[in-house]
PDB file of C-alpha atoms in Angstrom:
ATOM      1  CA  VAL A   5      11.438 118.113  83.760  1.00  0.00           C
ATOM      2  CA  GLY A   6      11.029 115.168  86.068  1.00  0.00           C
ATOM      3  CA  ASP A   7      11.289 111.450  85.477  1.00  0.00           C
ATOM      4  CA  GLY A   8       9.468 109.660  82.658  1.00  0.00           C
ATOM      5  CA  PHE A   9       8.863 112.685  80.403  1.00  0.00           C
ATOM      6  CA  MET A  10       6.862 111.293  77.448  1.00  0.00           C
ATOM      7  CA  SER A  11       8.078 107.755  78.079  1.00  0.00           C
ATOM      8  CA  SER A  12       6.231 105.113  76.045  1.00  0.00           C
ATOM      9  CA  TYR A  13       4.268 107.978  74.458  1.00  0.00           C
ATOM     10  CA  ALA A  14       3.326 106.115  71.265  1.00  0.00           C
ATOM     11  CA  GLU A  15       4.709 102.690  72.098  1.00  0.00           C
ATOM     12  CA  SER A  16       3.449  99.914  69.796  1.00  0.00           C
ATOM     13  CA  CYS A  17       1.140 102.168  67.771  1.00  0.00           C
ATOM     14  CA  THR A  18       1.679  99.971  64.735  1.00  0.00           C
ATOM     15  CA  SER A  19      -0.640 101.888  62.365  1.00  0.00           C
ATOM     16  CA  LEU A  20       0.783 105.343  63.163  1.00  0.00           C
ATOM     17  CA  THR A  21       2.292 106.914  60.025  1.00  0.00           C
ATOM     18  CA  SER A  22       3.417 110.244  61.486  1.00  0.00           C
ATOM     19  CA  LEU A  23       4.433 111.424  64.931  1.00  0.00           C
ATOM     20  CA  SER A  24       5.449 114.880  66.094  1.00  0.00           C
ATOM     21  CA  VAL A  25       7.817 115.638  68.919  1.00  0.00           C
ATOM     22  CA  PRO A  26       7.176 118.197  71.643  1.00  0.00           C
ATOM     23  CA  ASP A  27       8.937 121.560  71.858  1.00  0.00           C
ATOM     24  CA  THR A  28      11.706 120.918  74.363  1.00  0.00           C
ATOM     25  CA  SER A  29      13.918 123.830  73.345  1.00  0.00           C
ATOM     26  CA  GLY A  30      13.778 125.527  76.762  1.00  0.00           C
ATOM     27  CA  LEU A  31      14.876 122.520  78.795  1.00  0.00           C
ATOM     28  CA  THR A  32      18.263 122.445  80.512  1.00  0.00           C
ATOM     29  CA  THR A  33      17.825 119.423  82.804  1.00  0.00           C
ATOM     30  CA  VAL A  34      15.782 116.255  82.390  1.00  0.00           C
ATOM     31  CA  GLY A  35      15.232 113.424  84.831  1.00  0.00           C
ATOM     32  CA  ASN A  36      15.380 109.696  84.268  1.00  0.00           C
ATOM     33  CA  TYR A  37      13.799 108.051  81.217  1.00  0.00           C
ATOM     34  CA  PHE A  38      13.392 111.146  79.060  1.00  0.00           C
ATOM     35  CA  MET A  39      11.441 110.024  75.968  1.00  0.00           C
ATOM     36  CA  TYR A  40      12.259 106.409  76.764  1.00  0.00           C
ATOM     37  CA  TYR A  41      10.407 104.049  74.362  1.00  0.00           C
ATOM     38  CA  TYR A  42       8.881 107.139  72.722  1.00  0.00           C
ATOM     39  CA  ALA A  43       8.040 105.492  69.379  1.00  0.00           C
ATOM     40  CA  TYR A  44       9.000 101.909  70.163  1.00  0.00           C
ATOM     41  CA  GLY A  45       7.341  99.428  67.808  1.00  0.00           C
ATOM     42  CA  CYS A  46       5.686 102.017  65.561  1.00  0.00           C
ATOM     43  CA  THR A  47       6.203  99.801  62.544  1.00  0.00           C
ATOM     44  CA  SER A  48       4.426 102.072  60.011  1.00  0.00           C
ATOM     45  CA  LEU A  49       6.468 105.233  60.706  1.00  0.00           C
ATOM     46  CA  THR A  50       8.679 106.165  57.754  1.00  0.00           C
ATOM     47  CA  SER A  51      10.190 109.245  59.407  1.00  0.00           C
ATOM     48  CA  LEU A  52      10.639 110.450  62.954  1.00  0.00           C
ATOM     49  CA  SER A  53      11.959 113.778  64.193  1.00  0.00           C
ATOM     50  CA  VAL A  54      14.007 114.241  67.323  1.00  0.00           C
ATOM     51  CA  PRO A  55      13.411 116.845  70.022  1.00  0.00           C
ATOM     52  CA  ASP A  56      15.488 120.023  70.335  1.00  0.00           C
ATOM     53  CA  THR A  57      17.846 119.152  73.171  1.00  0.00           C
ATOM     54  CA  SER A  58      20.480 121.788  72.400  1.00  0.00           C
ATOM     55  CA  GLY A  59      20.009 123.473  75.804  1.00  0.00           C
ATOM     56  CA  LEU A  60      20.477 120.331  77.875  1.00  0.00           C
ATOM     57  CA  THR A  61      23.339 120.269  80.335  1.00  0.00           C
ATOM     58  CA  SER A  62      22.166 117.360  82.496  1.00  0.00           C
ATOM     59  CA  VAL A  63      20.264 114.130  81.790  1.00  0.00           C
ATOM     60  CA  GLY A  64      19.306 111.191  84.001  1.00  0.00           C
ATOM     61  CA  ASP A  65      19.298 107.457  83.339  1.00  0.00           C
ATOM     62  CA  GLY A  66      17.716 106.016  80.206  1.00  0.00           C
ATOM     63  CA  PHE A  67      18.017 109.193  78.131  1.00  0.00           C
ATOM     64  CA  MET A  68      16.152 108.416  74.879  1.00  0.00           C
ATOM     65  CA  SER A  69      16.741 104.689  75.264  1.00  0.00           C
ATOM     66  CA  SER A  70      14.716 102.633  72.772  1.00  0.00           C
ATOM     67  CA  TYR A  71      13.477 105.907  71.235  1.00  0.00           C
ATOM     68  CA  ALA A  72      12.808 104.355  67.824  1.00  0.00           C
ATOM     69  CA  GLU A  73      13.465 100.699  68.579  1.00  0.00           C
ATOM     70  CA  SER A  74      11.647  98.304  66.226  1.00  0.00           C
ATOM     71  CA  CYS A  75      10.385 101.058  63.937  1.00  0.00           C
ATOM     72  CA  THR A  76      10.900  98.773  60.976  1.00  0.00           C
ATOM     73  CA  SER A  77       9.762 101.222  58.252  1.00  0.00           C
ATOM     74  CA  LEU A  78      12.134 104.084  59.172  1.00  0.00           C
ATOM     75  CA  THR A  79      14.754 104.723  56.490  1.00  0.00           C
ATOM     76  CA  SER A  80      16.717 107.467  58.276  1.00  0.00           C
ATOM     77  CA  LEU A  81      17.021 108.721  61.813  1.00  0.00           C
ATOM     78  CA  SER A  82      18.713 111.780  63.261  1.00  0.00           C
ATOM     79  CA  VAL A  83      19.942 112.161  66.807  1.00  0.00           C
ATOM     80  CA  PRO A  84      19.369 114.786  69.484  1.00  0.00           C
ATOM     81  CA  ASP A  85      21.943 117.510  70.113  1.00  0.00           C
ATOM     82  CA  THR A  86      23.950 116.277  73.086  1.00  0.00           C
ATOM     83  CA  SER A  87      26.916 118.623  72.686  1.00  0.00           C
ATOM     84  CA  GLY A  88      26.263 120.412  75.999  1.00  0.00           C
ATOM     85  CA  LEU A  89      26.505 117.275  78.138  1.00  0.00           C
ATOM     86  CA  THR A  90      29.565 116.345  80.186  1.00  0.00           C
ATOM     87  CA  SER A  91      28.171 113.383  82.098  1.00  0.00           C
ATOM     88  CA  VAL A  92      25.289 110.982  81.514  1.00  0.00           C
ATOM     89  CA  GLY A  93      23.668 108.261  83.593  1.00  0.00           C
ATOM     90  CA  ASP A  94      22.980 104.618  82.814  1.00  0.00           C
ATOM     91  CA  GLY A  95      21.459 103.544  79.508  1.00  0.00           C
ATOM     92  CA  PHE A  96      22.306 106.687  77.530  1.00  0.00           C
ATOM     93  CA  MET A  97      20.677 106.145  74.107  1.00  0.00           C
ATOM     94  CA  SER A  98      20.831 102.381  74.502  1.00  0.00           C
ATOM     95  CA  SER A  99      18.767 100.527  71.881  1.00  0.00           C
ATOM     96  CA  TYR A 100      18.088 103.922  70.256  1.00  0.00           C
ATOM     97  CA  ALA A 101      17.509 102.417  66.806  1.00  0.00           C
ATOM     98  CA  GLU A 102      17.639  98.724  67.618  1.00  0.00           C
ATOM     99  CA  SER A 103      15.929  96.496  65.034  1.00  0.00           C
ATOM    100  CA  CYS A 104      15.103  99.350  62.655  1.00  0.00           C
ATOM    101  CA  THR A 105      15.610  96.998  59.745  1.00  0.00           C
ATOM    102  CA  SER A 106      14.895  99.522  56.955  1.00  0.00           C
ATOM    103  CA  LEU A 107      17.329 102.189  58.164  1.00  0.00           C
ATOM    104  CA  THR A 108      19.841 103.143  55.518  1.00  0.00           C
ATOM    105  CA  SER A 109      21.062 106.230  57.401  1.00  0.00           C
ATOM    106  CA  LEU A 110      21.675 106.644  61.122  1.00  0.00           C
ATOM    107  CA  SER A 111      23.478 109.536  62.745  1.00  0.00           C
ATOM    108  CA  VAL A 112      25.444 109.372  65.985  1.00  0.00           C
ATOM    109  CA  PRO A 113      25.282 111.901  68.810  1.00  0.00           C
ATOM    110  CA  ASP A 114      27.998 114.442  69.578  1.00  0.00           C
ATOM    111  CA  THR A 115      29.621 112.903  72.639  1.00  0.00           C
ATOM    112  CA  SER A 116      32.882 114.836  72.423  1.00  0.00           C
ATOM    113  CA  GLY A 117      32.181 116.783  75.633  1.00  0.00           C
ATOM    114  CA  LEU A 118      31.467 113.739  77.779  1.00  0.00           C
ATOM    115  CA  THR A 119      33.889 112.855  80.555  1.00  0.00           C
ATOM    116  CA  THR A 120      31.728 110.369  82.503  1.00  0.00           C
ATOM    117  CA  VAL A 121      29.159 107.828  81.341  1.00  0.00           C
ATOM    118  CA  GLY A 122      27.191 105.254  83.291  1.00  0.00           C
ATOM    119  CA  ASN A 123      26.495 101.606  82.517  1.00  0.00           C
ATOM    120  CA  TYR A 124      25.083 100.537  79.137  1.00  0.00           C
ATOM    121  CA  PHE A 125      26.264 103.622  77.245  1.00  0.00           C
ATOM    122  CA  MET A 126      24.889 103.257  73.690  1.00  0.00           C
ATOM    123  CA  TYR A 127      24.350  99.563  74.338  1.00  0.00           C
ATOM    124  CA  TYR A 128      22.593  97.931  71.336  1.00  0.00           C
ATOM    125  CA  TYR A 129      22.482 101.360  69.636  1.00  0.00           C
ATOM    126  CA  ALA A 130      22.096 100.058  66.070  1.00  0.00           C
ATOM    127  CA  TYR A 131      21.692  96.365  66.821  1.00  0.00           C
ATOM    128  CA  GLY A 132      19.906  94.519  64.022  1.00  0.00           C
ATOM    129  CA  CYS A 133      19.801  97.472  61.604  1.00  0.00           C
ATOM    130  CA  SER A 134      20.324  95.108  58.708  1.00  0.00           C
ATOM    131  CA  SER A 135      20.013  97.726  55.909  1.00  0.00           C
ATOM    132  CA  LEU A 136      22.741 100.084  57.182  1.00  0.00           C
ATOM    133  CA  THR A 137      25.818 100.126  54.956  1.00  0.00           C
ATOM    134  CA  SER A 138      27.821 102.701  56.929  1.00  0.00           C
ATOM    135  CA  LEU A 139      27.854 103.739  60.572  1.00  0.00           C
ATOM    136  CA  SER A 140      30.071 106.073  62.542  1.00  0.00           C
ATOM    137  CA  VAL A 141      31.310 105.560  66.058  1.00  0.00           C
ATOM    138  CA  PRO A 142      30.892 108.554  68.393  1.00  0.00           C
ATOM    139  CA  ASP A 143      33.903 110.486  69.666  1.00  0.00           C
ATOM    140  CA  THR A 144      34.619 109.167  73.151  1.00  0.00           C
ATOM    141  CA  SER A 145      38.179 110.469  73.392  1.00  0.00           C
ATOM    142  CA  GLY A 146      37.384 112.741  76.367  1.00  0.00           C
ATOM    143  CA  LEU A 147      35.973 109.989  78.560  1.00  0.00           C
ATOM    144  CA  GLU A 148      37.650 109.511  81.923  1.00  0.00           C
ATOM    145  CA  THR A 149      35.088 107.177  83.526  1.00  0.00           C
ATOM    146  CA  VAL A 150      32.873 104.549  81.868  1.00  0.00           C
ATOM    147  CA  GLY A 151      30.443 102.036  83.305  1.00  0.00           C
ATOM    148  CA  ASP A 152      29.797  98.407  82.410  1.00  0.00           C
ATOM    149  CA  SER A 153      28.777  97.198  78.931  1.00  0.00           C
ATOM    150  CA  PHE A 154      30.103 100.329  77.225  1.00  0.00           C
ATOM    151  CA  MET A 155      28.862 100.271  73.602  1.00  0.00           C
ATOM    152  CA  ARG A 156      28.262  96.534  73.843  1.00  0.00           C
ATOM    153  CA  ASN A 157      26.578  95.156  70.697  1.00  0.00           C
ATOM    154  CA  TYR A 158      26.689  98.664  69.202  1.00  0.00           C
ATOM    155  CA  ALA A 159      26.377  97.414  65.609  1.00  0.00           C
ATOM    156  CA  THR A 160      25.786  93.690  66.054  1.00  0.00           C
ATOM    157  CA  GLY A 161      23.536  92.249  63.355  1.00  0.00           C
ATOM    158  CA  CYS A 162      24.128  95.101  60.906  1.00  0.00           C
ATOM    159  CA  THR A 163      24.643  92.574  58.158  1.00  0.00           C
ATOM    160  CA  SER A 164      24.919  95.129  55.293  1.00  0.00           C
ATOM    161  CA  LEU A 165      27.647  97.244  56.934  1.00  0.00           C
ATOM    162  CA  THR A 166      30.616  97.806  54.704  1.00  0.00           C
ATOM    163  CA  SER A 167      32.043 100.691  56.746  1.00  0.00           C
ATOM    164  CA  LEU A 168      32.310 101.329  60.480  1.00  0.00           C
ATOM    165  CA  LEU A 169      33.894 104.746  60.845  1.00  0.00           C
ATOM    166  CA  LEU A 170      36.012 105.666  63.855  1.00  0.00           C
ATOM    167  CA  PRO A 171      36.246 109.326  64.930  1.00  0.00           C
TER     168      PRO A 171
END
């Protein structure tokens, strides 16, 4: 699919209590800003699914950035399957769950196959998730090239964290 697929789809729909995701199971390549700001600011959502991205081999800039940012009623959030990716552009999953203050569980994507990432890789990923007690760090051991602000402020403001788990 091209650029901007479902970007800002339900942004700031503060009374929305449920939100489905589209069937993306047949996709192999997505352009820039795939599902960028998809549910941003949906403060009444208590759960949110993620799209089936298991067939993806290539993604552009802003892949799922700010996907659930400021969804303050979410208590858990999964991540898309990114195991088929070897390189990603700028802003990969940056601010994915930023300011989701009720989150008690947050997964991390499978990044073990990545060799190259652009700027702002997972920048502000869990920033301000003040109810998280544990958070893992993705496996980045295969990376050969990284851009600026790599994982900057990844877990800043997670004031309840008692465990930050390295791969």
